[in-house]
Amino acid sequence: MSNHALMWFRRDLRLNDNLALQAVAESGATIVPIFVLDPAILKSPNTGASRLSFLLKALRALDEALQRHGSRLWVAHGDPALVLAHLVERFDATALYFNHDYSPYARQRDRSITEALSIPVYGFDDGTLNTPGTIMKDDGEPYIVFSPFKRKWQTLERRPVAAGYLDTARFYHFDTDVPPVPDLSDLGFAPTMATPPADEATATNYLNTFMAGAVYHYGESRNRLVAEPWHYERPGSSYLSPYLRLGMLSPRQAYWAARKAYEQADSKDARKSVESYVSELVWREFYMHILYHYPRVLHSNFRAEYNLMAWVHQPEQLQAWKDGRTGYPVVDAAMRQLKAIGWMPNRARMIVGSFLTKDLLIDWREGERHFMQWLIDGDPAANNGGWQWVAGTGTDAQPYFRIFNPVSQSQRHDPEGEYICHWIPELRDVPTQFIHTPWEMDQPPVGYPQPIIDHHFARQRAIDAHKAVKDTK
């Protein structure tokens, strides 16, 4: 009788510190590495060519890594339940291993597959530092405010980085042709942009580079508007989110590297900056926790009173926002960056989110969907949490009267207009004194639009709309 086990890779595209892979290796079974391209996900309106391109690149890299172990990654395309049943029979598998995904769709899918298969199925909590559902208030209810969640999280132990199991892992040696990783065109998508390297070695290198220096300035630099990411010479973001999203980097690797950096910090400010980065990891955990307990947030306001919110239906303004043609330079630069490279700094995400939901008073779900279509680090939990936070509809949300002024935000975080000029060529000849307000020039730049809305009018309109919701409680 064979002792083959299927290792179903999903959001864990790495060989190191992979809890499911560690478990199957330690079981002594021969590991059959597989990945399933699910049509239900591919056809979702939230799936865009940019993140899919990044995923396919990561799958090719994982396949190459497995070849160094004498194996391959078997990539199948179809309904996971049908595909897995077929692969169990094809490889005479005696068990299925995977790491949990906490999206509502994935949880239901995994329950159905576990019930349908005739072999043991083993799932592992690999994608978070602490398993969703285990961080609860004393009364047994889930936390819905970040600060007490973080305080409870800080009291818990963290699993160490797993090591050593690859030395004894036995991978399956395929004696037949392995299906190749498809191209975007094979899946019905047109290429949209060049994506960054997508492999475990690059992710590890970025983590090490960040922790060697830039993390000590993160508290201040994370708000910089960075035109070209993945350059650590000028501190900015960690740039690790796409690698955490697809699991080329584990949250444990990021957390323990930060702990080491904290211990090596040579000043109070440096330690505070490391703490700021760890806090971002906790926000990631918090939003997964919220999605786990309240899956309805993917389709509705967390705060039910906002179901009465009088959102404005303005297709032309929505399209101008998507295209980076609002007339507000910092907003337009960020939206053009998104379409060019599939990423934007966190500060830019807050600015454009506030502009859409407060200045234009457009439903946050429009922005959430657009981000998921374009961001290579688009994550359902974090993306939803961020949009509901900035819109004021979510748990522990930004106060409704806190409305970002796109001009002052631009002046504060891009004072010389470097970010703006990088992404908006129409403004490269504009003097610095007008780079944030080009409409104030005697002769506004040719080809660049006037503001589509007056911010001061929009701010008061948003406050009035939110007050109307408050008055219904």
Tab-separated table of C-alpha atoms in Angstrom:
chain	number	residue	atom	x	y	z
A	1	MET	CA	0.000	0.000	0.000
A	2	SER	CA	1.310	3.454	-0.920
A	3	ASN	CA	1.943	6.163	1.612
A	4	HIS	CA	1.384	9.254	-0.498
A	5	ALA	CA	-0.074	12.457	0.943
A	6	LEU	CA	-1.334	15.448	-1.016
A	7	MET	CA	0.114	18.781	0.125
A	8	TRP	CA	-2.411	21.359	-1.084
A	9	PHE	CA	-0.670	24.719	-1.307
A	10	ARG	CA	-2.951	27.776	-1.157
A	11	ARG	CA	-1.883	31.021	0.575
A	12	ASP	CA	1.362	29.449	1.761
A	13	LEU	CA	3.620	29.377	-1.298
A	14	ARG	CA	6.866	28.536	0.483
A	15	LEU	CA	8.778	25.485	1.655
A	16	ASN	CA	10.200	26.916	4.889
A	17	ASP	CA	8.184	27.485	8.073
A	18	ASN	CA	5.098	25.891	6.538
A	19	LEU	CA	3.107	24.089	9.231
A	20	ALA	CA	1.156	21.762	6.938
A	21	LEU	CA	4.285	20.854	5.004
A	22	GLN	CA	6.123	20.271	8.273
A	23	ALA	CA	3.359	17.936	9.458
A	24	VAL	CA	3.264	15.843	6.300
A	25	ALA	CA	7.066	15.639	6.242
A	26	GLU	CA	7.129	14.433	9.841
A	27	SER	CA	4.414	11.862	9.080
A	28	GLY	CA	6.863	10.019	6.837
A	29	ALA	CA	4.526	10.114	3.843
A	30	THR	CA	5.740	10.893	0.342
A	31	ILE	CA	4.639	14.457	-0.392
A	32	VAL	CA	2.685	15.187	-3.579
A	33	PRO	CA	2.692	19.017	-3.971
A	34	ILE	CA	-0.439	20.401	-5.636
A	35	PHE	CA	-2.170	23.716	-6.310
A	36	VAL	CA	-5.711	24.194	-7.611
A	37	LEU	CA	-6.775	27.172	-9.719
A	38	ASP	CA	-10.386	27.562	-8.631
A	39	PRO	CA	-12.782	28.907	-11.328
A	40	ALA	CA	-15.008	30.389	-8.616
A	41	ILE	CA	-12.125	32.627	-7.547
A	42	LEU	CA	-10.856	33.309	-11.061
A	43	LYS	CA	-14.319	34.483	-12.143
A	44	SER	CA	-14.880	36.643	-9.075
A	45	PRO	CA	-15.182	40.390	-9.765
A	46	ASN	CA	-12.539	40.812	-7.066
A	47	THR	CA	-9.916	38.958	-9.102
A	48	GLY	CA	-7.775	41.122	-11.357
A	49	ALA	CA	-4.915	40.454	-13.721
A	50	SER	CA	-2.303	42.139	-11.513
A	51	ARG	CA	-2.649	39.908	-8.455
A	52	LEU	CA	-3.240	36.839	-10.626
A	53	SER	CA	-0.033	37.582	-12.531
A	54	PHE	CA	1.816	37.830	-9.213
A	55	LEU	CA	0.284	34.520	-8.106
A	56	LEU	CA	1.281	32.706	-11.306
A	57	LYS	CA	4.816	34.025	-10.942
A	58	ALA	CA	4.880	32.703	-7.364
A	59	LEU	CA	3.637	29.290	-8.515
A	60	ARG	CA	6.432	29.050	-11.082
A	61	ALA	CA	8.959	29.934	-8.396
A	62	LEU	CA	7.543	27.287	-6.051
A	63	ASP	CA	7.709	24.733	-8.861
A	64	GLU	CA	11.376	25.618	-9.413
A	65	ALA	CA	12.076	25.285	-5.684
A	66	LEU	CA	10.443	21.849	-5.652
A	67	GLN	CA	12.530	20.784	-8.637
A	68	ARG	CA	15.597	21.301	-6.467
A	69	HIS	CA	14.090	18.603	-4.233
A	70	GLY	CA	13.489	16.315	-7.202
A	71	SER	CA	9.775	17.076	-7.410
A	72	ARG	CA	7.332	19.442	-9.107
A	73	LEU	CA	4.200	21.441	-8.329
A	74	TRP	CA	1.134	19.832	-9.916
A	75	VAL	CA	-1.124	22.734	-10.920
A	76	ALA	CA	-4.711	21.765	-11.693
A	77	HIS	CA	-7.617	23.902	-12.895
A	78	GLY	CA	-11.156	23.148	-11.797
A	79	ASP	CA	-13.593	22.752	-8.932
A	80	PRO	CA	-11.361	21.890	-5.947
A	81	ALA	CA	-13.702	19.141	-4.729
A	82	LEU	CA	-13.625	17.364	-8.091
A	83	VAL	CA	-9.920	17.994	-8.663
A	84	LEU	CA	-8.924	16.671	-5.246
A	85	ALA	CA	-11.084	13.561	-5.584
A	86	HIS	CA	-9.355	12.869	-8.910
A	87	LEU	CA	-5.862	13.473	-7.508
A	88	VAL	CA	-6.517	11.238	-4.494
A	89	GLU	CA	-7.265	8.422	-6.913
A	90	ARG	CA	-4.470	9.266	-9.362
A	91	PHE	CA	-1.736	9.308	-6.725
A	92	ASP	CA	-3.341	6.723	-4.441
A	93	ALA	CA	-3.168	9.312	-1.667
A	94	THR	CA	-3.854	8.330	1.917
A	95	ALA	CA	-4.187	11.855	3.363
A	96	LEU	CA	-4.648	15.515	2.442
A	97	TYR	CA	-2.790	18.334	4.195
A	98	PHE	CA	-3.370	22.077	3.906
A	99	ASN	CA	-3.147	25.324	5.838
A	100	HIS	CA	-6.400	27.049	6.710
A	101	ASP	CA	-7.745	30.060	4.848
A	102	TYR	CA	-10.234	32.077	6.882
A	103	SER	CA	-12.333	33.712	4.177
A	104	PRO	CA	-16.011	32.648	4.295
A	105	TYR	CA	-15.749	30.987	0.883
A	106	ALA	CA	-12.623	29.039	1.824
A	107	ARG	CA	-14.053	27.857	5.140
A	108	GLN	CA	-17.192	26.497	3.475
A	109	ARG	CA	-15.166	24.927	0.655
A	110	ASP	CA	-12.823	23.196	3.076
A	111	ARG	CA	-15.690	21.867	5.203
A	112	SER	CA	-17.357	20.379	2.131
A	113	ILE	CA	-14.133	18.796	0.884
A	114	THR	CA	-13.306	17.349	4.295
A	115	GLU	CA	-16.747	15.738	4.484
A	116	ALA	CA	-16.632	14.420	0.906
A	117	LEU	CA	-13.179	12.831	0.763
A	118	SER	CA	-12.698	9.263	1.943
A	119	ILE	CA	-9.227	9.951	3.380
A	120	PRO	CA	-8.096	11.864	6.477
A	121	VAL	CA	-7.827	15.639	6.009
A	122	TYR	CA	-5.478	17.682	8.185
A	123	GLY	CA	-5.721	21.477	8.387
A	124	PHE	CA	-3.259	23.789	10.142
A	125	ASP	CA	-3.366	27.358	11.406
A	126	ASP	CA	-0.363	28.696	9.528
A	127	GLY	CA	-1.429	32.087	8.176
A	128	THR	CA	-1.767	33.964	11.462
A	129	LEU	CA	0.278	34.335	14.617
A	130	ASN	CA	-2.708	33.302	16.727
A	131	THR	CA	-5.619	31.296	15.392
A	132	PRO	CA	-8.795	33.307	14.682
A	133	GLY	CA	-11.402	32.422	17.254
A	134	THR	CA	-8.898	31.962	20.085
A	135	ILE	CA	-8.551	35.606	21.147
A	136	MET	CA	-11.751	36.346	23.035
A	137	LYS	CA	-12.967	38.697	25.747
A	138	ASP	CA	-13.504	37.398	29.264
A	139	ASP	CA	-17.238	37.090	28.552
A	140	GLY	CA	-16.554	34.823	25.578
A	141	GLU	CA	-17.428	37.430	22.967
A	142	PRO	CA	-15.033	38.469	20.183
A	143	TYR	CA	-13.195	41.761	20.380
A	144	ILE	CA	-14.445	44.488	18.062
A	145	VAL	CA	-12.058	47.247	19.184
A	146	PHE	CA	-8.396	47.070	18.251
A	147	SER	CA	-6.691	48.340	21.422
A	148	PRO	CA	-8.079	45.716	23.849
A	149	PHE	CA	-7.573	43.054	21.175
A	150	LYS	CA	-3.915	44.044	20.945
A	151	ARG	CA	-3.508	44.028	24.724
A	152	LYS	CA	-4.896	40.489	24.893
A	153	TRP	CA	-2.794	39.449	21.893
A	154	GLN	CA	0.361	40.675	23.649
A	155	THR	CA	-0.248	38.300	26.565
A	156	LEU	CA	-0.274	35.201	24.354
A	157	GLU	CA	2.580	32.977	23.293
A	158	ARG	CA	3.727	32.852	19.703
A	159	ARG	CA	4.772	29.692	17.868
A	160	PRO	CA	8.453	29.738	16.828
A	161	VAL	CA	9.612	29.489	13.231
A	162	ALA	CA	9.616	25.836	12.142
A	163	ALA	CA	12.923	24.465	10.889
A	164	GLY	CA	14.680	21.256	9.944
A	165	TYR	CA	11.830	19.269	8.437
A	166	LEU	CA	12.917	19.798	4.816
A	167	ASP	CA	16.052	17.757	5.516
A	168	THR	CA	13.966	14.610	5.923
A	169	ALA	CA	10.997	15.448	3.674
A	170	ARG	CA	10.325	12.924	0.933
A	171	PHE	CA	8.846	14.541	-2.160
A	172	TYR	CA	7.096	12.648	-4.917
A	173	HIS	CA	9.110	12.153	-8.118
A	174	PHE	CA	6.742	12.526	-11.045
A	175	ASP	CA	7.205	10.012	-13.858
A	176	THR	CA	4.695	11.758	-16.122
A	177	ASP	CA	4.494	15.235	-17.594
A	178	VAL	CA	3.391	17.766	-14.998
A	179	PRO	CA	0.796	20.364	-16.091
A	180	PRO	CA	2.633	23.675	-16.573
A	181	VAL	CA	1.719	26.797	-14.660
A	182	PRO	CA	-0.587	28.630	-17.092
A	183	ASP	CA	-0.087	32.107	-18.454
A	184	LEU	CA	-2.551	34.930	-17.838
A	185	SER	CA	-3.887	34.534	-21.373
A	186	ASP	CA	-4.602	30.845	-20.732
A	187	LEU	CA	-6.973	31.956	-17.969
A	188	GLY	CA	-8.654	34.662	-20.041
A	189	PHE	CA	-6.778	37.662	-18.637
A	190	ALA	CA	-4.742	40.267	-20.486
A	191	PRO	CA	-1.404	41.364	-18.985
A	192	THR	CA	-1.668	44.750	-17.275
A	193	MET	CA	1.657	45.459	-15.568
A	194	ALA	CA	5.057	44.137	-14.623
A	195	THR	CA	4.913	42.687	-11.113
A	196	PRO	CA	7.854	42.381	-8.686
A	197	PRO	CA	9.741	39.123	-8.119
A	198	ALA	CA	7.483	36.554	-6.466
A	199	ASP	CA	9.453	33.866	-4.696
A	200	GLU	CA	10.398	32.781	-1.209
A	201	ALA	CA	14.057	33.783	-1.536
A	202	THR	CA	13.164	37.335	-2.578
A	203	ALA	CA	10.644	37.618	0.264
A	204	THR	CA	13.264	36.479	2.769
A	205	ASN	CA	15.817	38.895	1.352
A	206	TYR	CA	13.358	41.807	1.595
A	207	LEU	CA	12.557	40.845	5.184
A	208	ASN	CA	16.218	40.694	6.156
A	209	THR	CA	17.022	43.966	4.393
A	210	PHE	CA	14.105	45.743	6.059
A	211	MET	CA	14.977	44.428	9.510
A	212	ALA	CA	18.641	45.387	9.077
A	213	GLY	CA	17.921	49.102	8.909
A	214	ALA	CA	14.660	50.527	7.584
A	215	VAL	CA	12.540	49.068	10.383
A	216	TYR	CA	14.272	51.435	12.830
A	217	HIS	CA	12.748	54.403	10.976
A	218	TYR	CA	9.378	52.771	10.262
A	219	GLY	CA	7.421	54.767	12.823
A	220	GLU	CA	8.025	57.929	10.826
A	221	SER	CA	8.769	56.675	7.327
A	222	ARG	CA	5.693	54.451	6.924
A	223	ASN	CA	3.698	57.583	6.094
A	224	ARG	CA	6.007	58.548	3.238
A	225	LEU	CA	4.465	58.579	-0.199
A	226	VAL	CA	6.862	56.227	-1.954
A	227	ALA	CA	6.785	56.376	-5.741
A	228	GLU	CA	8.904	53.296	-6.381
A	229	PRO	CA	8.627	50.528	-3.760
A	230	TRP	CA	11.078	47.763	-2.896
A	231	HIS	CA	13.970	50.175	-2.491
A	232	TYR	CA	15.199	50.240	1.096
A	233	GLU	CA	17.791	52.973	0.635
A	234	ARG	CA	15.072	55.508	1.478
A	235	PRO	CA	13.010	54.152	4.381
A	236	GLY	CA	9.303	53.869	3.706
A	237	SER	CA	6.998	50.884	3.864
A	238	SER	CA	8.166	47.365	4.679
A	239	TYR	CA	6.950	46.268	1.208
A	240	LEU	CA	6.296	42.812	2.666
A	241	SER	CA	2.503	42.733	2.362
A	242	PRO	CA	2.351	40.978	-1.059
A	243	TYR	CA	4.615	38.227	0.270
A	244	LEU	CA	2.574	37.756	3.425
A	245	ARG	CA	-0.585	37.746	1.303
A	246	LEU	CA	0.486	34.726	-0.765
A	247	GLY	CA	2.562	33.135	1.957
A	248	MET	CA	6.010	33.446	0.431
A	249	LEU	CA	6.741	34.787	3.899
A	250	SER	CA	5.093	33.541	7.071
A	251	PRO	CA	3.772	35.879	9.769
A	252	ARG	CA	6.024	34.044	12.239
A	253	GLN	CA	9.106	34.866	10.179
A	254	ALA	CA	8.098	38.538	10.119
A	255	TYR	CA	7.240	38.647	13.824
A	256	TRP	CA	10.367	36.920	15.122
A	257	ALA	CA	12.595	38.971	12.825
A	258	ALA	CA	11.001	42.080	14.325
A	259	ARG	CA	11.560	40.753	17.841
A	260	LYS	CA	15.241	40.260	17.022
A	261	ALA	CA	15.461	43.764	15.534
A	262	TYR	CA	13.859	45.172	18.691
A	263	GLU	CA	16.472	43.479	20.866
A	264	GLN	CA	19.243	44.924	18.689
A	265	ALA	CA	17.827	48.470	18.587
A	266	ASP	CA	20.195	51.095	19.958
A	267	SER	CA	17.682	53.781	20.930
A	268	LYS	CA	14.210	54.291	22.324
A	269	ASP	CA	13.016	55.759	19.016
A	270	ALA	CA	14.324	52.740	17.116
A	271	ARG	CA	12.479	50.381	19.458
A	272	LYS	CA	9.282	52.398	19.049
A	273	SER	CA	9.606	52.097	15.280
A	274	VAL	CA	9.914	48.320	15.524
A	275	GLU	CA	6.846	48.318	17.762
A	276	SER	CA	5.006	50.281	15.064
A	277	TYR	CA	5.748	47.533	12.565
A	278	VAL	CA	4.624	44.800	14.962
A	279	SER	CA	1.431	46.781	15.505
A	280	GLU	CA	0.756	46.517	11.764
A	281	LEU	CA	1.057	42.737	12.058
A	282	VAL	CA	-1.495	42.882	14.869
A	283	TRP	CA	-3.860	44.944	12.695
A	284	ARG	CA	-3.554	42.169	10.100
A	285	GLU	CA	-4.535	39.629	12.773
A	286	PHE	CA	-7.370	41.837	14.019
A	287	TYR	CA	-9.039	42.138	10.625
A	288	MET	CA	-8.766	38.372	10.069
A	289	HIS	CA	-10.350	37.956	13.502
A	290	ILE	CA	-13.200	40.300	12.509
A	291	LEU	CA	-13.793	38.472	9.216
A	292	TYR	CA	-13.756	35.116	11.010
A	293	HIS	CA	-16.447	36.168	13.497
A	294	TYR	CA	-18.424	38.521	11.235
A	295	PRO	CA	-18.235	37.212	7.642
A	296	ARG	CA	-21.106	39.525	6.698
A	297	VAL	CA	-18.668	42.456	6.603
A	298	LEU	CA	-17.598	41.423	3.087
A	299	HIS	CA	-21.011	42.507	1.854
A	300	SER	CA	-22.423	44.910	4.426
A	301	ASN	CA	-21.555	47.616	6.925
A	302	PHE	CA	-20.241	46.330	10.234
A	303	ARG	CA	-22.268	49.056	11.927
A	304	ALA	CA	-25.831	48.342	10.861
A	305	GLU	CA	-26.991	51.957	11.220
A	306	TYR	CA	-24.935	52.757	8.126
A	307	ASN	CA	-27.317	50.690	6.040
A	308	LEU	CA	-29.293	53.957	6.011
A	309	MET	CA	-26.348	56.007	4.732
A	310	ALA	CA	-27.272	58.220	1.773
A	311	TRP	CA	-24.386	57.336	-0.529
A	312	VAL	CA	-24.179	59.339	-3.737
A	313	HIS	CA	-24.483	57.532	-7.069
A	314	GLN	CA	-22.033	59.345	-9.340
A	315	PRO	CA	-20.606	56.994	-12.011
A	316	GLU	CA	-18.610	59.773	-13.686
A	317	GLN	CA	-16.931	60.842	-10.451
A	318	LEU	CA	-16.265	57.215	-9.537
A	319	GLN	CA	-14.578	56.663	-12.893
A	320	ALA	CA	-12.519	59.842	-12.499
A	321	TRP	CA	-11.321	58.517	-9.142
A	322	LYS	CA	-10.413	55.140	-10.644
A	323	ASP	CA	-8.551	56.763	-13.532
A	324	GLY	CA	-6.636	59.299	-11.426
A	325	ARG	CA	-8.432	62.276	-12.978
A	326	THR	CA	-9.996	63.972	-9.935
A	327	GLY	CA	-7.952	67.171	-10.172
A	328	TYR	CA	-6.385	66.547	-6.758
A	329	PRO	CA	-2.746	65.622	-7.483
A	330	VAL	CA	-2.051	63.345	-4.527
A	331	VAL	CA	-5.239	61.368	-5.140
A	332	ASP	CA	-4.519	61.047	-8.840
A	333	ALA	CA	-0.885	60.064	-8.321
A	334	ALA	CA	-1.900	57.276	-5.954
A	335	MET	CA	-4.612	55.929	-8.243
A	336	ARG	CA	-2.266	55.938	-11.222
A	337	GLN	CA	0.390	54.184	-9.164
A	338	LEU	CA	-2.154	51.499	-8.289
A	339	LYS	CA	-2.856	50.737	-11.937
A	340	ALA	CA	0.820	50.919	-12.880
A	341	ILE	CA	2.355	48.623	-10.247
A	342	GLY	CA	-0.508	47.123	-8.215
A	343	TRP	CA	0.541	48.773	-4.976
A	344	MET	CA	0.425	52.080	-3.127
A	345	PRO	CA	1.681	53.241	0.293
A	346	ASN	CA	-0.649	52.894	3.253
A	347	ARG	CA	-0.906	56.672	3.656
A	348	ALA	CA	-1.997	56.945	0.022
A	349	ARG	CA	-4.635	54.247	0.585
A	350	MET	CA	-6.099	56.279	3.429
A	351	ILE	CA	-6.062	59.496	1.390
A	352	VAL	CA	-7.812	58.031	-1.657
A	353	GLY	CA	-10.202	56.077	0.553
A	354	SER	CA	-11.233	59.188	2.435
A	355	PHE	CA	-11.610	61.106	-0.817
A	356	LEU	CA	-13.929	58.479	-2.309
A	357	THR	CA	-16.096	57.896	0.750
A	358	LYS	CA	-16.080	61.366	2.323
A	359	ASP	CA	-15.417	63.918	-0.445
A	360	LEU	CA	-17.354	62.084	-3.153
A	361	LEU	CA	-19.647	60.292	-0.667
A	362	ILE	CA	-19.489	57.135	-2.787
A	363	ASP	CA	-20.154	53.738	-1.199
A	364	TRP	CA	-16.965	52.208	0.224
A	365	ARG	CA	-17.768	48.904	-1.512
A	366	GLU	CA	-16.920	50.506	-4.851
A	367	GLY	CA	-13.433	51.298	-3.588
A	368	GLU	CA	-13.035	47.935	-1.888
A	369	ARG	CA	-13.821	46.133	-5.154
A	370	HIS	CA	-11.490	48.329	-7.207
A	371	PHE	CA	-8.614	47.767	-4.792
A	372	MET	CA	-9.119	44.002	-4.842
A	373	GLN	CA	-9.020	44.058	-8.634
A	374	TRP	CA	-5.692	45.900	-8.756
A	375	LEU	CA	-3.673	45.375	-5.557
A	376	ILE	CA	-1.117	42.581	-5.684
A	377	ASP	CA	-1.388	42.427	-1.882
A	378	GLY	CA	-5.186	42.557	-1.961
A	379	ASP	CA	-6.430	40.599	1.049
A	380	PRO	CA	-10.186	40.307	1.755
A	381	ALA	CA	-9.871	40.854	5.505
A	382	ALA	CA	-7.360	43.721	5.494
A	383	ASN	CA	-8.877	45.421	2.461
A	384	ASN	CA	-12.383	45.292	3.879
A	385	GLY	CA	-11.191	46.419	7.281
A	386	GLY	CA	-9.298	49.348	5.816
A	387	TRP	CA	-12.200	50.523	3.693
A	388	GLN	CA	-14.776	50.258	6.477
A	389	TRP	CA	-12.358	52.059	8.798
A	390	VAL	CA	-11.858	55.037	6.500
A	391	ALA	CA	-15.559	55.175	5.585
A	392	GLY	CA	-16.595	55.205	9.240
A	393	THR	CA	-18.847	52.153	8.821
A	394	GLY	CA	-16.605	49.536	10.391
A	395	THR	CA	-15.547	48.294	13.759
A	396	ASP	CA	-13.282	50.720	15.600
A	397	ALA	CA	-13.640	53.027	12.593
A	398	GLN	CA	-12.171	56.442	11.947
A	399	PRO	CA	-14.453	59.128	13.467
A	400	TYR	CA	-16.879	60.413	10.845
A	401	PHE	CA	-15.706	63.996	11.300
A	402	ARG	CA	-12.087	63.059	10.566
A	403	ILE	CA	-11.931	63.799	6.867
A	404	PHE	CA	-8.570	63.965	5.164
A	405	ASN	CA	-7.878	67.200	3.328
A	406	PRO	CA	-6.176	66.038	0.105
A	407	VAL	CA	-4.189	69.265	-0.146
A	408	SER	CA	-2.794	69.341	3.394
A	409	GLN	CA	-2.109	65.597	3.271
A	410	SER	CA	-0.168	66.132	0.072
A	411	GLN	CA	1.776	69.054	1.514
A	412	ARG	CA	2.640	67.111	4.656
A	413	HIS	CA	3.647	63.790	3.110
A	414	ASP	CA	4.976	64.862	-0.306
A	415	PRO	CA	6.200	68.431	0.334
A	416	GLU	CA	8.353	68.721	-2.802
A	417	GLY	CA	5.851	66.922	-5.013
A	418	GLU	CA	8.243	64.102	-5.926
A	419	TYR	CA	5.533	61.449	-5.648
A	420	ILE	CA	3.073	63.550	-7.623
A	421	CYS	CA	5.490	64.337	-10.437
A	422	HIS	CA	6.581	60.721	-10.738
A	423	TRP	CA	3.063	59.547	-11.537
A	424	ILE	CA	1.531	62.626	-13.178
A	425	PRO	CA	3.688	63.750	-16.114
A	426	GLU	CA	1.285	66.619	-16.835
A	427	LEU	CA	2.466	68.295	-13.618
A	428	ARG	CA	6.240	67.883	-13.931
A	429	ASP	CA	6.746	71.473	-15.052
A	430	VAL	CA	4.508	72.948	-12.356
A	431	PRO	CA	6.387	75.062	-9.756
A	432	THR	CA	6.596	73.446	-6.327
A	433	GLN	CA	4.434	76.187	-4.798
A	434	PHE	CA	1.532	75.042	-6.991
A	435	ILE	CA	2.209	71.301	-7.196
A	436	HIS	CA	-0.485	70.535	-4.618
A	437	THR	CA	-2.984	73.097	-5.973
A	438	PRO	CA	-2.363	73.474	-9.730
A	439	TRP	CA	-5.811	75.027	-10.199
A	440	GLU	CA	-4.504	78.163	-8.461
A	441	MET	CA	-2.060	78.912	-11.281
A	442	ASP	CA	-2.865	81.745	-13.684
A	443	GLN	CA	-2.502	79.216	-16.482
A	444	PRO	CA	-3.346	75.730	-15.167
A	445	PRO	CA	-1.312	72.882	-16.699
A	446	VAL	CA	-2.543	71.608	-20.049
A	447	GLY	CA	-4.154	68.184	-19.962
A	448	TYR	CA	-4.744	68.040	-16.229
A	449	PRO	CA	-8.353	68.338	-14.978
A	450	GLN	CA	-9.808	70.880	-12.608
A	451	PRO	CA	-10.969	69.470	-9.237
A	452	ILE	CA	-14.164	67.472	-9.687
A	453	ILE	CA	-15.467	68.685	-6.330
A	454	ASP	CA	-14.740	71.440	-3.810
A	455	HIS	CA	-13.257	69.876	-0.696
A	456	HIS	CA	-14.786	72.333	1.769
A	457	PHE	CA	-18.273	71.764	0.353
A	458	ALA	CA	-17.682	67.996	0.289
A	459	ARG	CA	-16.458	67.921	3.873
A	460	GLN	CA	-19.576	69.591	5.230
A	461	ARG	CA	-21.819	67.391	3.079
A	462	ALA	CA	-20.140	64.276	4.469
A	463	ILE	CA	-20.470	65.459	8.063
A	464	ASP	CA	-24.163	66.188	7.515
A	465	ALA	CA	-24.726	62.749	5.950
A	466	HIS	CA	-23.016	60.991	8.852
A	467	LYS	CA	-24.926	63.064	11.405
A	468	ALA	CA	-28.167	62.034	9.726
A	469	VAL	CA	-27.202	58.397	10.253
A	470	LYS	CA	-26.304	59.071	13.889
A	471	ASP	CA	-29.679	60.725	14.451
A	472	THR	CA	-31.490	57.516	13.431
A	473	LYS	CA	-29.954	55.486	16.277
